[in-house]
């Protein structure tokens, strides 16, 4: 009789809804049964795709990382072989490289990246990014090549393709001539 009562209690317990709280599968990264799925972190977007205040906030945070961490540790000497620019935020290609490097740094310093996370960041990201950004013929090559001579110059990029120019001209023709009191550009 006592054994039957215990079995009835076990059946009642097994048939009842699970207690709210942690999932028995949480250690495996699986959501609990019937519970809400874990919150998905927002996907990082490349900084050049951001606009307005969102871009300014991201550029401020990136500038803090570059000025407070990246340059003191990895900045090295400014030379003709490794130029730098005090106004690097105005070089879109440099901003894109440094932003991608910063995002990778954040990912690889996370404990989930494991003990070798930062080594992977150095090997797979840092070395290549520095070589591209600070190359003698790279995006900063017209800027400061000596700390005694600060300089900043944006090098012109290639002109648009002939296909783009034709499309722009066709769009301008379709729009018609400008109004008499409208300024032309």
mmCIF file with all atom_site columns, N, CA, C and O in Angstrom, residues 63-73:
data_model
loop_
_atom_site.group_PDB
_atom_site.id
_atom_site.type_symbol
_atom_site.label_atom_id
_atom_site.label_alt_id
_atom_site.label_comp_id
_atom_site.label_asym_id
_atom_site.label_entity_id
_atom_site.label_seq_id
_atom_site.pdbx_PDB_ins_code
_atom_site.Cartn_x
_atom_site.Cartn_y
_atom_site.Cartn_z
_atom_site.occupancy
_atom_site.B_iso_or_equiv
_atom_site.pdbx_formal_charge
_atom_site.auth_seq_id
_atom_site.auth_comp_id
_atom_site.auth_asym_id
_atom_site.auth_atom_id
_atom_site.pdbx_PDB_model_num
ATOM 1  N N  . UNK A 1 63 ? 36.596 55.144 -31.053 1.00 0.00 ? 63 UNK A N  1
ATOM 2  C CA . UNK A 1 63 ? 37.699 56.081 -30.802 1.00 0.00 ? 63 UNK A CA 1
ATOM 3  C C  . UNK A 1 63 ? 38.284 55.874 -29.408 1.00 0.00 ? 63 UNK A C  1
ATOM 4  O O  . UNK A 1 63 ? 39.506 55.936 -29.225 1.00 0.00 ? 63 UNK A O  1
ATOM 5  N N  . UNK A 1 64 ? 37.423 55.625 -28.433 1.00 0.00 ? 64 UNK A N  1
ATOM 6  C CA . UNK A 1 64 ? 37.917 55.342 -27.079 1.00 0.00 ? 64 UNK A CA 1
ATOM 7  C C  . UNK A 1 64 ? 38.804 54.105 -27.083 1.00 0.00 ? 64 UNK A C  1
ATOM 8  O O  . UNK A 1 64 ? 39.871 54.087 -26.466 1.00 0.00 ? 64 UNK A O  1
ATOM 9  N N  . UNK A 1 65 ? 38.355 53.050 -27.761 1.00 0.00 ? 65 UNK A N  1
ATOM 10 C CA . UNK A 1 65 ? 39.139 51.813 -27.811 1.00 0.00 ? 65 UNK A CA 1
ATOM 11 C C  . UNK A 1 65 ? 40.467 52.039 -28.525 1.00 0.00 ? 65 UNK A C  1
ATOM 12 O O  . UNK A 1 65 ? 41.518 51.595 -28.063 1.00 0.00 ? 65 UNK A O  1
ATOM 13 N N  . UNK A 1 66 ? 40.422 52.756 -29.656 1.00 0.00 ? 66 UNK A N  1
ATOM 14 C CA . UNK A 1 66 ? 41.648 53.005 -30.418 1.00 0.00 ? 66 UNK A CA 1
ATOM 15 C C  . UNK A 1 66 ? 42.618 53.852 -29.593 1.00 0.00 ? 66 UNK A C  1
ATOM 16 O O  . UNK A 1 66 ? 43.801 53.521 -29.476 1.00 0.00 ? 66 UNK A O  1
ATOM 17 N N  . UNK A 1 67 ? 42.130 54.938 -28.983 1.00 0.00 ? 67 UNK A N  1
ATOM 18 C CA . UNK A 1 67 ? 43.008 55.848 -28.241 1.00 0.00 ? 67 UNK A CA 1
ATOM 19 C C  . UNK A 1 67 ? 43.497 55.263 -26.917 1.00 0.00 ? 67 UNK A C  1
ATOM 20 O O  . UNK A 1 67 ? 44.647 55.485 -26.528 1.00 0.00 ? 67 UNK A O  1
ATOM 21 N N  . UNK A 1 68 ? 42.632 54.533 -26.217 1.00 0.00 ? 68 UNK A N  1
ATOM 22 C CA . UNK A 1 68 ? 42.978 54.054 -24.880 1.00 0.00 ? 68 UNK A CA 1
ATOM 23 C C  . UNK A 1 68 ? 43.638 52.677 -24.865 1.00 0.00 ? 68 UNK A C  1
ATOM 24 O O  . UNK A 1 68 ? 44.352 52.345 -23.925 1.00 0.00 ? 68 UNK A O  1
ATOM 25 N N  . UNK A 1 69 ? 43.382 51.854 -25.876 1.00 0.00 ? 69 UNK A N  1
ATOM 26 C CA . UNK A 1 69 ? 43.930 50.499 -25.876 1.00 0.00 ? 69 UNK A CA 1
ATOM 27 C C  . UNK A 1 69 ? 44.804 50.214 -27.092 1.00 0.00 ? 69 UNK A C  1
ATOM 28 O O  . UNK A 1 69 ? 45.973 49.888 -26.972 1.00 0.00 ? 69 UNK A O  1
ATOM 29 N N  . UNK A 1 70 ? 44.228 50.369 -28.263 1.00 0.00 ? 70 UNK A N  1
ATOM 30 C CA . UNK A 1 70 ? 44.910 49.939 -29.482 1.00 0.00 ? 70 UNK A CA 1
ATOM 31 C C  . UNK A 1 70 ? 46.231 50.680 -29.723 1.00 0.00 ? 70 UNK A C  1
ATOM 32 O O  . UNK A 1 70 ? 47.273 50.048 -29.893 1.00 0.00 ? 70 UNK A O  1
ATOM 33 N N  . UNK A 1 71 ? 46.188 52.012 -29.755 1.00 0.00 ? 71 UNK A N  1
ATOM 34 C CA . UNK A 1 71 ? 47.413 52.767 -30.056 1.00 0.00 ? 71 UNK A CA 1
ATOM 35 C C  . UNK A 1 71 ? 48.500 52.617 -28.999 1.00 0.00 ? 71 UNK A C  1
ATOM 36 O O  . UNK A 1 71 ? 49.670 52.400 -29.353 1.00 0.00 ? 71 UNK A O  1
ATOM 37 N N  . UNK A 1 72 ? 48.173 52.706 -27.698 1.00 0.00 ? 72 UNK A N  1
ATOM 38 C CA . UNK A 1 72 ? 49.255 52.534 -26.714 1.00 0.00 ? 72 UNK A CA 1
ATOM 39 C C  . UNK A 1 72 ? 49.918 51.154 -26.786 1.00 0.00 ? 72 UNK A C  1
ATOM 40 O O  . UNK A 1 72 ? 51.106 51.024 -26.529 1.00 0.00 ? 72 UNK A O  1
ATOM 41 N N  . UNK A 1 73 ? 49.167 50.135 -27.156 1.00 0.00 ? 73 UNK A N  1
ATOM 42 C CA . UNK A 1 73 ? 49.728 48.784 -27.182 1.00 0.00 ? 73 UNK A CA 1
ATOM 43 C C  . UNK A 1 73 ? 50.298 48.428 -28.550 1.00 0.00 ? 73 UNK A C  1
ATOM 44 O O  . UNK A 1 73 ? 51.400 47.890 -28.649 1.00 0.00 ? 73 UNK A O  1
#
